[in-house]
Coordinates of C-alpha atoms in Angstrom, one line a residue:
Chain J
M148 CA -2.0 -3.9 -23.9
T149 CA -2.0 -6.5 -26.7
S150 CA -0.3 -5.1 -29.7
G151 CA -1.6 -5.4 -33.2
S152 CA -5.3 -5.5 -32.6
T153 CA -7.6 -2.5 -33.2
P154 CA -8.9 -0.9 -30.1
A155 CA -12.6 -1.4 -29.4
I156 CA -12.7 1.6 -27.1
V157 CA -10.6 4.7 -27.1
V158 CA -11.1 7.4 -24.6
E159 CA -9.0 10.6 -24.7
G160 CA -9.1 13.4 -22.2
L161 CA -12.7 12.8 -21.2
V162 CA -14.2 15.5 -19.0
K163 CA -17.7 15.6 -17.5
R164 CA -19.0 18.1 -15.1
F165 CA -22.3 18.2 -13.2
G166 CA -22.8 21.7 -12.1
D167 CA -19.8 22.5 -9.8
T168 CA -18.8 18.9 -9.5
T169 CA -16.2 17.6 -11.9
A170 CA -17.0 13.9 -12.3
L171 CA -14.3 13.2 -14.9
A172 CA -11.2 15.4 -15.1
G173 CA -9.5 14.0 -18.2
V174 CA -9.7 10.2 -18.4
D175 CA -7.7 8.3 -21.0
L176 CA -8.1 4.6 -21.7
V177 CA -7.8 2.1 -24.5
V178 CA -9.5 -1.3 -24.7
P179 CA -8.2 -3.6 -27.4
E180 CA -10.8 -5.6 -29.3
G181 CA -11.7 -8.9 -27.6
S182 CA -10.1 -8.0 -24.2
V183 CA -11.6 -7.2 -20.8
L184 CA -10.8 -4.0 -19.0
G185 CA -11.5 -3.6 -15.3
L186 CA -12.3 -0.1 -14.3
L187 CA -11.6 0.2 -10.6
G188 CA -12.4 2.8 -8.1
P189 CA -14.3 3.6 -4.9
N190 CA -17.9 5.0 -4.9
G191 CA -18.0 8.4 -6.6
A192 CA -14.7 7.9 -8.5
G193 CA -16.4 8.4 -11.8
K194 CA -16.6 4.8 -13.1
T195 CA -20.3 4.9 -13.8
T196 CA -19.9 8.3 -15.5
V197 CA -17.3 6.8 -17.9
V198 CA -19.7 3.9 -18.8
R199 CA -22.6 6.3 -19.3
V200 CA -20.7 8.5 -21.7
L201 CA -19.5 5.4 -23.6
A202 CA -23.0 4.1 -23.8
T203 CA -24.2 7.4 -25.2
L204 CA -26.4 8.2 -22.2
L205 CA -24.4 11.3 -21.2
Q206 CA -22.7 13.9 -23.4
P207 CA -19.1 14.6 -22.4
D208 CA -18.0 18.2 -21.7
G209 CA -14.5 17.7 -23.1
G210 CA -12.3 15.1 -24.8
R211 CA -13.5 12.4 -27.0
A212 CA -14.5 8.8 -26.9
E213 CA -14.8 6.2 -29.6
V214 CA -16.5 2.8 -29.5
V215 CA -15.7 0.4 -32.4
G216 CA -14.3 3.4 -34.2
L217 CA -17.4 5.4 -33.9
D218 CA -17.6 8.7 -32.0
V219 CA -20.0 8.4 -29.1
V220 CA -21.5 11.9 -29.6
R221 CA -21.6 12.4 -33.4
E222 CA -22.3 8.7 -34.3
A223 CA -24.3 7.8 -31.2
A224 CA -27.0 5.9 -33.1
Q225 CA -24.5 3.6 -34.7
V226 CA -22.7 3.1 -31.4
R227 CA -25.9 2.0 -29.8
A228 CA -26.3 -0.8 -32.4
A229 CA -22.9 -2.1 -31.5
I230 CA -23.0 -2.1 -27.7
G231 CA -24.8 -3.8 -24.8
L232 CA -25.2 -2.1 -21.4
T233 CA -25.9 -3.6 -18.0
G234 CA -26.2 -0.9 -15.4
Q235 CA -25.8 -1.1 -11.6
Y236 CA -29.5 -1.9 -11.1
A237 CA -31.1 -4.6 -13.2
A238 CA -33.2 -2.7 -15.7
V239 CA -35.8 -5.3 -16.5
D240 CA -39.5 -4.8 -16.7
E241 CA -41.0 -6.4 -13.6
Y242 CA -44.3 -7.1 -15.2
L243 CA -43.0 -8.8 -18.3
T244 CA -41.8 -12.4 -18.1
G245 CA -38.1 -13.2 -18.6
Y246 CA -38.9 -14.3 -22.1
E247 CA -41.0 -11.2 -22.9
N248 CA -38.2 -8.9 -21.6
L249 CA -35.7 -10.5 -23.9
E250 CA -38.0 -10.6 -26.9
M251 CA -38.8 -6.9 -26.4
V252 CA -35.2 -5.9 -26.3
G253 CA -34.4 -8.0 -29.3
R254 CA -37.2 -6.3 -31.3
L255 CA -35.8 -2.9 -30.2
Y256 CA -32.4 -3.9 -31.5
R257 CA -34.2 -4.6 -34.8
L258 CA -33.5 -8.3 -34.8
G259 CA -36.9 -9.2 -36.2
K260 CA -39.5 -11.4 -34.6
R261 CA -38.1 -14.8 -35.3
E262 CA -34.5 -13.9 -34.5
S263 CA -35.6 -12.1 -31.3
R264 CA -37.5 -15.2 -30.2
S265 CA -34.8 -17.7 -30.9
R266 CA -32.2 -15.5 -29.2
A267 CA -34.4 -15.0 -26.2
A268 CA -34.9 -18.8 -25.8
E269 CA -31.2 -19.4 -26.3
L270 CA -30.1 -16.8 -23.7
L271 CA -32.6 -17.9 -21.1
E272 CA -31.1 -21.4 -21.4
R273 CA -27.6 -20.2 -21.2
F274 CA -28.2 -18.0 -18.1
D275 CA -30.1 -20.7 -16.3
L276 CA -33.4 -18.9 -16.5
A277 CA -35.2 -21.4 -18.8
D278 CA -37.4 -22.7 -15.9
A279 CA -38.4 -19.1 -15.0
A280 CA -38.8 -18.0 -18.6
S281 CA -42.6 -17.6 -18.3
R282 CA -42.7 -16.0 -14.9
P283 CA -42.9 -12.2 -14.5
A284 CA -39.5 -10.8 -13.6
K285 CA -41.1 -9.4 -10.4
T286 CA -40.8 -12.9 -9.0
Y287 CA -37.1 -13.2 -9.7
S288 CA -34.3 -13.1 -7.1
G289 CA -31.7 -10.4 -7.3
G290 CA -29.2 -12.7 -9.0
M291 CA -31.8 -13.9 -11.5
R292 CA -32.7 -10.3 -12.4
R293 CA -29.1 -9.4 -12.9
R294 CA -28.6 -12.4 -15.2
L295 CA -31.7 -11.5 -17.1
D296 CA -30.4 -7.9 -17.4
I297 CA -27.1 -9.2 -18.8
A298 CA -28.9 -11.6 -21.2
A299 CA -30.9 -8.6 -22.5
S300 CA -27.7 -6.6 -23.2
L301 CA -26.3 -9.6 -25.1
I302 CA -29.3 -10.3 -27.3
A303 CA -28.0 -8.6 -30.4
R304 CA -24.5 -10.1 -29.9
P305 CA -22.9 -6.7 -29.2
R306 CA -19.2 -6.2 -30.1
V307 CA -18.7 -4.3 -26.9
L308 CA -20.4 -4.9 -23.5
F309 CA -20.4 -2.5 -20.6
L310 CA -21.0 -4.1 -17.2
D311 CA -21.4 -1.5 -14.4
E312 CA -20.7 -3.3 -11.1
P313 CA -22.2 -6.5 -12.2
T314 CA -21.9 -8.3 -8.8
T315 CA -22.7 -5.4 -6.4
G316 CA -25.4 -6.6 -4.0
L317 CA -25.2 -10.2 -5.0
D318 CA -24.7 -13.0 -2.5
P319 CA -21.3 -14.8 -2.8
R320 CA -22.8 -17.8 -4.6
S321 CA -24.5 -15.6 -7.3
R322 CA -21.3 -13.6 -7.5
L323 CA -19.3 -16.7 -8.4
G324 CA -21.9 -17.7 -11.0
M325 CA -21.7 -14.2 -12.5
W326 CA -18.0 -14.4 -12.7
E327 CA -18.3 -17.6 -14.7
F328 CA -20.8 -16.1 -17.1
I329 CA -18.5 -13.1 -17.7
A330 CA -15.4 -15.2 -18.2
D331 CA -17.4 -17.3 -20.8
L332 CA -18.3 -14.1 -22.6
A333 CA -14.8 -12.9 -22.6
D334 CA -13.6 -16.3 -24.0
G335 CA -16.2 -15.9 -26.7
G336 CA -14.4 -12.7 -27.9
T337 CA -16.7 -10.0 -26.6
T338 CA -14.9 -6.8 -25.6
I339 CA -15.9 -6.0 -22.1
L340 CA -15.5 -2.9 -19.9
L341 CA -16.3 -3.9 -16.4
T342 CA -16.5 -1.5 -13.4
T343 CA -16.0 -2.8 -10.0
Q344 CA -15.0 -1.9 -6.5
Y345 CA -13.3 -5.2 -5.9
L346 CA -9.7 -5.8 -7.0
E347 CA -10.3 -9.5 -6.6
E348 CA -13.1 -9.3 -9.2
A349 CA -11.0 -7.3 -11.7
D350 CA -8.1 -9.5 -11.1
R351 CA -10.1 -12.6 -11.9
L352 CA -11.9 -11.3 -15.0
A353 CA -9.9 -8.5 -16.6
D354 CA -6.9 -8.5 -18.9
S355 CA -5.9 -5.1 -17.7
M356 CA -7.1 -2.6 -15.2
V357 CA -7.4 1.2 -14.8
V358 CA -7.8 2.6 -11.4
I359 CA -9.6 5.9 -11.1
D360 CA -10.2 8.2 -8.2
R361 CA -12.0 11.6 -8.2
G362 CA -12.3 11.5 -12.0
R363 CA -8.7 10.8 -12.7
V364 CA -6.7 7.8 -13.7
I365 CA -4.3 7.1 -10.8
A366 CA -2.9 3.7 -12.0
R367 CA -3.1 1.3 -14.8
G368 CA -1.7 -2.1 -15.8
T369 CA -2.3 -5.8 -15.2
G370 CA -3.3 -7.0 -11.8
D371 CA 0.2 -8.2 -11.1
E372 CA 1.6 -4.9 -12.2
L373 CA -0.7 -3.0 -9.9
K374 CA 0.1 -5.2 -7.0
A375 CA 3.8 -5.0 -7.7
Q376 CA 3.4 -1.2 -7.7
V377 CA 1.8 -1.5 -4.3
G378 CA 4.6 -3.7 -3.3
G379 CA 5.0 -7.2 -1.8
Q380 CA 2.5 -9.0 0.3
R381 CA 0.7 -8.5 3.5
L382 CA 1.4 -10.6 6.6
E383 CA -1.8 -10.8 8.5
L384 CA -2.2 -12.1 12.0
T385 CA -5.3 -12.3 14.2
V386 CA -4.5 -12.6 17.9
G387 CA -6.7 -13.8 20.8
R388 CA -6.2 -10.9 23.3
E389 CA -5.9 -7.2 23.0
P390 CA -2.5 -6.8 24.6
D391 CA -1.1 -9.3 22.1
V392 CA -1.5 -6.7 19.4
M393 CA 1.3 -4.5 20.9
V394 CA 3.6 -7.5 21.4
V395 CA 3.1 -8.5 17.8
L396 CA 3.8 -5.0 16.5
D397 CA 6.9 -4.8 18.7
R398 CA 8.4 -8.2 17.8
L399 CA 7.7 -8.0 14.0
R400 CA 8.7 -4.4 13.5
P401 CA 12.1 -5.5 11.9
L402 CA 10.2 -7.4 9.2
A403 CA 7.9 -4.6 8.1
A404 CA 8.5 -3.1 4.7
G405 CA 6.0 -0.3 5.4
E406 CA 3.5 0.9 8.0
A407 CA 1.5 -1.8 9.8
Q408 CA -2.3 -1.5 10.0
V409 CA -4.3 -2.6 13.0
D410 CA -7.9 -3.4 13.2
D411 CA -8.7 -3.1 16.9
Q412 CA -12.1 -4.8 16.7
T413 CA -11.0 -8.0 15.1
R414 CA -7.5 -7.7 16.7
R415 CA -6.0 -8.1 13.2
V416 CA -2.6 -6.8 12.4
S417 CA -1.6 -6.4 8.7
I418 CA 2.1 -5.8 8.0
P419 CA 3.6 -5.2 4.5
V420 CA 6.5 -7.6 4.0
S421 CA 8.8 -8.7 1.3
G422 CA 10.3 -12.2 1.1
G423 CA 7.1 -14.2 0.9
T424 CA 7.0 -17.4 2.9
D425 CA 10.4 -16.7 4.4
A426 CA 8.9 -13.7 6.1
L427 CA 6.1 -15.8 7.4
A428 CA 8.5 -18.3 8.9
E429 CA 10.6 -15.6 10.4
A430 CA 7.5 -14.0 11.9
L431 CA 6.4 -17.2 13.6
R432 CA 9.9 -17.8 14.9
R433 CA 10.0 -14.3 16.4
L434 CA 6.7 -14.8 18.1
E435 CA 7.9 -18.1 19.7
G436 CA 7.8 -18.0 23.5
S437 CA 6.0 -14.6 23.5
G438 CA 2.8 -16.1 24.9
V439 CA 0.8 -14.5 22.0
E440 CA -2.2 -16.5 21.1
V441 CA -2.2 -16.5 17.3
L442 CA -5.7 -17.4 16.0
D443 CA -5.0 -16.9 12.3
V444 CA -1.9 -16.1 10.3
G445 CA -1.3 -15.9 6.6
L446 CA 0.2 -14.1 3.6
R447 CA -2.1 -12.1 1.5
R448 CA -1.7 -10.4 -1.8
P449 CA -2.6 -6.7 -1.7
D450 CA -6.3 -5.8 -2.5
L451 CA -7.9 -2.6 -3.8
D452 CA -7.8 -1.1 -0.3
D453 CA -4.0 -1.6 -0.2
V454 CA -3.7 -0.2 -3.8
F455 CA -5.6 2.9 -2.7
L456 CA -3.8 3.4 0.5
T457 CA -0.5 3.3 -1.4
L458 CA -1.5 5.4 -4.3
T459 CA -3.6 8.0 -2.6
G460 CA -2.8 7.7 1.1
R461 CA -6.4 7.0 1.8
G462 CA -8.4 3.8 2.0
T463 CA -11.4 3.2 -0.3
D464 CA -13.8 4.0 2.5
E465 CA -12.6 7.6 2.8
A466 CA -12.2 8.1 -1.0
G467 CA -15.7 9.3 -1.5
E468 CA -18.6 9.9 0.7
P469 CA -21.3 7.3 0.3
G470 CA -23.7 8.4 -2.4
A471 CA -21.1 10.6 -4.1
E472 CA -21.7 8.6 -7.2
H473 CA -25.3 9.7 -7.1
A474 CA -24.3 13.3 -6.9
A475 CA -21.9 12.9 -9.7
G476 CA -23.3 10.5 -12.1
R477 CA -27.0 10.2 -11.3
E478 CA -29.9 12.1 -10.1
P479 CA -30.7 12.8 -6.5
A480 CA -34.2 11.5 -6.8
T481 CA -32.9 7.9 -6.7
T482 CA -30.6 8.2 -3.7
S483 CA -32.6 5.4 -2.0
G484 CA -30.8 3.0 -4.4
G485 CA -28.4 0.4 -3.1
A486 CA -31.1 -1.8 -1.7
R487 CA -32.7 -2.6 -5.0
Chain U
M10 CA -35.9 0.2 -42.4
S11 CA -37.1 3.7 -43.1
A12 CA -37.2 6.2 -40.2
L13 CA -41.0 6.2 -40.1
S14 CA -41.5 2.5 -40.2
A15 CA -38.8 2.2 -37.5
V16 CA -40.8 4.7 -35.3
V17 CA -44.0 2.7 -35.9
A18 CA -42.4 -0.7 -35.2
D19 CA -40.6 0.5 -32.0
S20 CA -43.7 2.3 -30.7
A21 CA -45.8 -0.9 -31.3
T22 CA -43.2 -2.9 -29.3
I23 CA -43.4 -0.4 -26.4
T24 CA -47.2 -0.2 -26.5
R25 CA -47.4 -4.0 -26.3
R26 CA -45.1 -3.9 -23.3
N27 CA -47.3 -1.3 -21.6
L28 CA -50.5 -3.2 -22.2
I29 CA -48.9 -6.5 -20.9
K30 CA -48.6 -4.7 -17.6
V31 CA -52.3 -3.9 -17.6
K32 CA -52.9 -7.6 -18.2
R33 CA -50.6 -8.7 -15.3
V34 CA -51.9 -6.1 -12.9
P35 CA -55.7 -6.2 -13.4
D36 CA -56.2 -4.1 -10.3
L37 CA -55.0 -1.1 -12.4
I38 CA -58.0 -1.4 -14.8
V39 CA -60.4 -2.3 -12.0
F40 CA -59.7 0.8 -10.1
A41 CA -59.4 2.9 -13.3
T42 CA -63.0 2.0 -14.0
L43 CA -64.4 1.8 -10.5
S44 CA -63.6 5.4 -9.7
P45 CA -65.5 6.8 -12.7
I46 CA -68.4 4.5 -11.9
M47 CA -68.3 5.9 -8.3
F48 CA -68.3 9.5 -9.7
V49 CA -71.3 8.8 -12.0
L50 CA -73.3 7.4 -9.1
L51 CA -72.3 10.0 -6.6
F52 CA -73.0 13.0 -8.7
R53 CA -76.1 11.5 -10.2
Y54 CA -77.8 10.6 -6.9
V55 CA -76.2 12.9 -4.3
F56 CA -76.0 16.2 -6.1
G57 CA -78.4 15.4 -8.9
G58 CA -81.4 16.6 -7.0
A59 CA -79.8 19.9 -6.0
I60 CA -78.3 21.0 -9.3
E61 CA -80.6 22.8 -11.7
V62 CA -79.6 22.4 -15.3
P63 CA -80.8 24.7 -18.1
G64 CA -83.4 23.6 -20.5
D65 CA -85.4 20.5 -20.6
V66 CA -82.6 18.0 -20.0
S67 CA -82.1 15.5 -17.1
Y68 CA -79.1 15.9 -14.8
A69 CA -77.9 12.5 -15.9
E70 CA -77.6 13.7 -19.5
F71 CA -75.9 16.9 -18.4
L72 CA -73.6 15.1 -16.1
L73 CA -72.2 12.2 -18.1
P74 CA -70.2 14.2 -20.7
G75 CA -68.6 16.1 -17.8
I76 CA -67.7 12.9 -16.0
F77 CA -66.2 11.5 -19.3
A78 CA -64.0 14.6 -19.6
Q79 CA -62.9 14.6 -16.0
T80 CA -62.0 10.9 -16.0
I81 CA -60.0 10.8 -19.1
V82 CA -58.1 14.0 -18.2
L83 CA -57.3 12.3 -14.9
G84 CA -56.5 9.1 -16.8
S85 CA -53.9 10.9 -18.8
T86 CA -51.8 11.6 -15.7
T87 CA -50.9 7.9 -15.8
T88 CA -48.5 8.8 -18.6
G89 CA -46.5 11.0 -16.3
A90 CA -46.4 8.6 -13.4
S91 CA -45.5 5.6 -15.6
L92 CA -42.6 7.4 -17.3
A93 CA -41.3 8.5 -13.9
E94 CA -41.5 4.9 -12.7
D95 CA -39.6 3.7 -15.8
L96 CA -37.0 6.4 -15.1
Q97 CA -36.6 5.4 -11.5
K98 CA -36.3 1.7 -12.3
G99 CA -33.5 2.4 -14.9
L100 CA -35.7 1.2 -17.8
I101 CA -35.4 4.5 -19.6
D102 CA -31.6 4.1 -19.5
R103 CA -31.9 0.7 -21.1
F104 CA -34.1 2.1 -23.8
R105 CA -31.8 5.0 -24.4
S106 CA -28.9 2.7 -24.9
L107 CA -30.7 0.7 -27.6
P108 CA -30.6 1.6 -31.3
M109 CA -34.4 2.4 -31.2
S110 CA -36.3 5.5 -32.2
R111 CA -36.0 8.4 -29.8
S112 CA -39.8 9.0 -29.7
A113 CA -41.0 5.4 -29.5
V114 CA -41.0 5.1 -25.7
L115 CA -43.2 8.2 -25.5
I116 CA -45.5 7.2 -28.3
G117 CA -45.8 3.7 -27.0
R118 CA -46.7 5.1 -23.5
T119 CA -49.2 7.7 -24.7
V120 CA -50.9 5.2 -27.1
A121 CA -51.2 2.6 -24.4
D122 CA -52.8 5.3 -22.1
L123 CA -55.1 6.3 -24.9
G124 CA -56.3 2.6 -25.0
L125 CA -56.9 2.7 -21.2
N126 CA -58.9 5.9 -21.5
A127 CA -61.0 4.3 -24.3
I128 CA -61.8 1.3 -22.0
S129 CA -62.7 3.6 -19.1
I130 CA -65.0 5.7 -21.4
F131 CA -66.7 2.5 -22.5
V132 CA -67.4 1.4 -18.9
M133 CA -68.6 4.9 -18.0
A134 CA -70.9 5.0 -21.0
L135 CA -72.5 1.7 -19.9
T136 CA -72.9 2.9 -16.3
G137 CA -74.4 6.2 -17.7
L138 CA -76.9 4.3 -19.8
A139 CA -78.0 2.5 -16.7
V140 CA -78.6 5.7 -14.7
G141 CA -80.5 7.6 -17.3
W142 CA -78.0 9.1 -19.7
R143 CA -79.0 8.9 -23.4
I144 CA -77.4 9.6 -26.7
N145 CA -79.9 11.7 -28.6
S146 CA -77.9 12.2 -31.7
S147 CA -76.9 10.2 -34.8
V148 CA -74.2 7.5 -34.7
P149 CA -71.6 9.5 -36.6
E150 CA -72.1 12.4 -34.1
A151 CA -71.8 10.1 -31.1
I152 CA -68.6 8.6 -32.5
G153 CA -67.4 12.2 -33.0
G154 CA -68.2 12.9 -29.4
F155 CA -66.0 10.0 -28.1
L156 CA -63.2 11.0 -30.6
V157 CA -63.1 14.6 -29.4
L158 CA -62.8 13.4 -25.8
L159 CA -60.0 10.9 -26.6
V160 CA -58.1 13.2 -28.9
F161 CA -58.0 15.9 -26.2
A162 CA -57.0 13.3 -23.5
Y163 CA -54.2 12.2 -25.9
A164 CA -52.8 15.7 -26.0
I165 CA -53.0 16.0 -22.2
S166 CA -50.9 12.7 -22.1
W167 CA -48.0 14.5 -23.8
L168 CA -48.2 17.4 -21.3
M169 CA -48.1 14.7 -18.5
A170 CA -45.1 13.0 -20.2
V171 CA -43.2 16.3 -19.9
V172 CA -44.3 16.5 -16.2
G173 CA -43.2 12.9 -15.6
L174 CA -39.8 13.4 -17.2
L175 CA -39.2 16.6 -15.2
V176 CA -40.6 15.5 -11.8
R177 CA -39.2 11.9 -11.9
T178 CA -41.0 10.5 -8.9
P179 CA -44.3 8.8 -9.6
E180 CA -46.0 9.8 -6.4
V181 CA -45.1 13.4 -6.8
V182 CA -46.3 13.4 -10.4
N183 CA -49.7 12.2 -9.2
N184 CA -49.9 14.8 -6.5
A185 CA -48.7 17.6 -8.7
S186 CA -51.2 16.6 -11.4
F187 CA -54.1 16.6 -9.0
I188 CA -53.4 20.2 -8.1
V189 CA -53.7 21.2 -11.7
I190 CA -56.4 18.7 -12.9
F191 CA -58.9 19.3 -10.1
P192 CA -59.3 23.1 -10.6
L193 CA -59.3 22.6 -14.4
T194 CA -62.0 20.0 -14.3
F195 CA -64.1 21.6 -11.5
V196 CA -63.9 25.3 -12.6
A197 CA -65.7 24.3 -15.8
N198 CA -69.2 23.3 -16.9
T199 CA -68.4 19.7 -15.9
F200 CA -70.8 19.3 -13.0
V201 CA -72.8 22.6 -12.8
P202 CA -74.0 25.1 -15.3
L203 CA -71.6 28.1 -15.7
E204 CA -74.3 30.6 -14.8
S205 CA -73.9 29.6 -11.1
F206 CA -70.2 30.8 -11.0
P207 CA -69.1 34.3 -9.8
P208 CA -68.1 36.5 -12.8
V209 CA -64.3 36.0 -12.7
L210 CA -64.5 32.2 -12.4
Q211 CA -67.2 32.2 -15.1
T212 CA -64.8 33.9 -17.6
F213 CA -62.1 31.4 -16.7
A214 CA -64.5 28.5 -17.0
E215 CA -65.8 29.7 -20.4
W216 CA -62.3 29.7 -21.9
N217 CA -61.1 26.6 -20.0
P218 CA -60.5 24.0 -22.6
V219 CA -62.1 21.4 -20.4
S220 CA -65.4 23.3 -20.7
A221 CA -65.1 23.2 -24.4
V222 CA -64.5 19.5 -24.5
V223 CA -67.5 18.9 -22.3
Q224 CA -69.6 21.3 -24.4
A225 CA -68.4 19.5 -27.5
A226 CA -69.3 16.1 -26.1
R227 CA -72.8 17.4 -25.0
D228 CA -73.5 18.8 -28.4
L229 CA -72.4 15.7 -30.2
F230 CA -74.3 13.3 -27.9
G231 CA -77.4 15.5 -28.1
N232 CA -77.3 16.2 -24.4
T233 CA -77.9 20.0 -24.9
V234 CA -81.4 21.1 -25.5
A235 CA -82.8 23.6 -27.9
G236 CA -84.5 25.5 -25.1
A237 CA -81.3 26.3 -23.3
P238 CA -79.8 29.8 -23.6
P239 CA -76.9 29.8 -26.1
P240 CA -73.4 30.3 -24.6
D241 CA -71.9 33.8 -24.7
A242 CA -68.3 32.9 -25.3
W243 CA -66.9 31.9 -28.8
S244 CA -65.1 29.0 -27.2
L245 CA -68.4 27.4 -26.2
Q246 CA -70.3 28.4 -29.3
N247 CA -67.6 26.5 -31.3
P248 CA -66.5 23.9 -28.8
V249 CA -65.2 21.3 -31.3
A250 CA -63.0 23.9 -33.1
Y251 CA -61.8 25.4 -29.8
T252 CA -61.0 21.9 -28.4
L253 CA -59.1 20.9 -31.5
L254 CA -57.1 24.2 -31.4
W255 CA -56.0 23.4 -27.8
T256 CA -55.2 19.8 -28.9
V257 CA -53.0 20.9 -31.8
G258 CA -51.4 23.5 -29.7
F259 CA -50.6 21.1 -26.9
L260 CA -49.2 18.5 -29.3
A261 CA -47.1 21.1 -31.1
V262 CA -45.5 22.2 -27.9
F263 CA -45.3 19.1 -25.8
V264 CA -44.4 16.4 -28.3
P265 CA -41.0 18.0 -29.3
L266 CA -40.4 19.1 -25.7
A267 CA -41.0 15.6 -24.3
V268 CA -38.8 13.9 -27.0
R269 CA -36.0 16.4 -26.2
L270 CA -36.3 15.8 -22.5
Y271 CA -36.3 12.0 -23.1
S272 CA -33.1 12.2 -25.2
R273 CA -31.3 14.1 -22.5
T274 CA -32.7 12.6 -19.4
S275 CA -30.8 10.1 -17.3
T276 CA -31.3 8.4 -14.1
R277 CA -28.8 6.6 -11.9

């Protein structure tokens, strides 16, 4: 954490239950003003619930949360004036044009007619939507809708911005574009709380990260700190024939700093190693003359899956059943989600 | 900005948003007006010959106030379905995260639907005039007739807002509303005189607020005739008062309830 600056978000012992399900079991986090926090976790971990409490959409059952020094329950109305929220699904009105959407949100933020209009035009330009400004949002692609949604949450220049899985469901090109927009915003001094399932995304955008699982914080720190916690790097090899897998495991066993993982379908072996490129060179030397057909080999830094495996003994896939987030943070009526 | 002017400003913004949708999807208004036209023509020409109405009044004159009432009550279900759609699409979440008035989304919705209902009454009145319906009263009375219809429909809109926020799926809201709206509008003096009902249904129909609305509209348009036997029930002897009682009652219960539900609801 950067010292000396006032925190924009303070969360202490936050608890939220939905019936018998405990979505948040005492979450603590602090986000310094002007920084970006990545809130990581698999589906159903409680990321969305944290955001919804902070955005005043849900009332917590225990603990407290402050945004720009205001209590999210007692001073909810003032909190709303200081924040911008972009949910997992682009909340734009399909029948309104991009421009009309932004103008409407500006008016509802009480910016006044002129300011709403000039901000709308400015943001459409900035988010590459100027050409589509007078088309109904119905005609927009997924990436365009997402950009319009973020533009809407920025119209009143919020001090704190919540982005709930801003790139989920976007194609790789739109995802890269979105990363650039978010990085620009962060450079502009906006405090951002970003939820994501991808360590790569948090690593690229966030100053610090908090990993949650089943409503609890299981790790926190910078990307490098987290990876150090997970330990070293991964040596990954893809081999041409199935029997090669056993040979590789056998010959490289002395190098392994932990348990190796094998993906049978792709014939990929992943072995935790320490020693960086030396380990890579050593591995290749050991495979010499073995007849193994190596299709691909490389060193990789640990990703969220590795973090999870190390911290919880489970991969992200097993961490929560699909749709658990629905059961926890949302209503069952919308389980068809995901596709939108 | 004072609290009240904030409510007015936000509601106006939301109303405008809802009306833009009508402009962008003209089919909405086309079908909203075609179905009442169809009803007018069906009842006027298919059943018109078979249904005896009391006094010296044509079936067209008897029928039209009934069709008005049924159509606008059905029109009010739009409120519920539209709110459910906004919930599903995450728009209500967006609105709830904004520093706007907590009642504005609901007021903006019901006011826009009131506008749609006004348009559909206008179309039906024109159709009615073409098939023999006449206003036999004074201009102020006729305006009063349209106002009673619209005010009642506005109150039903708030009931439907509560249904929409509870049910949350537009299709289900529509189906659920039909189950309630059809009996309410058919077990009434809408299409046939009450005298033709079996006794139990007749009592229900006499105190059914829809009957009172229809009766009020007939009285105010001059579509009831002096020769007809006076109604037995107080509700139909004082249809305007009885309708307004229901209207005030509905608003008193469902406005606060809807606002409360809105403030706590959350999708996704």
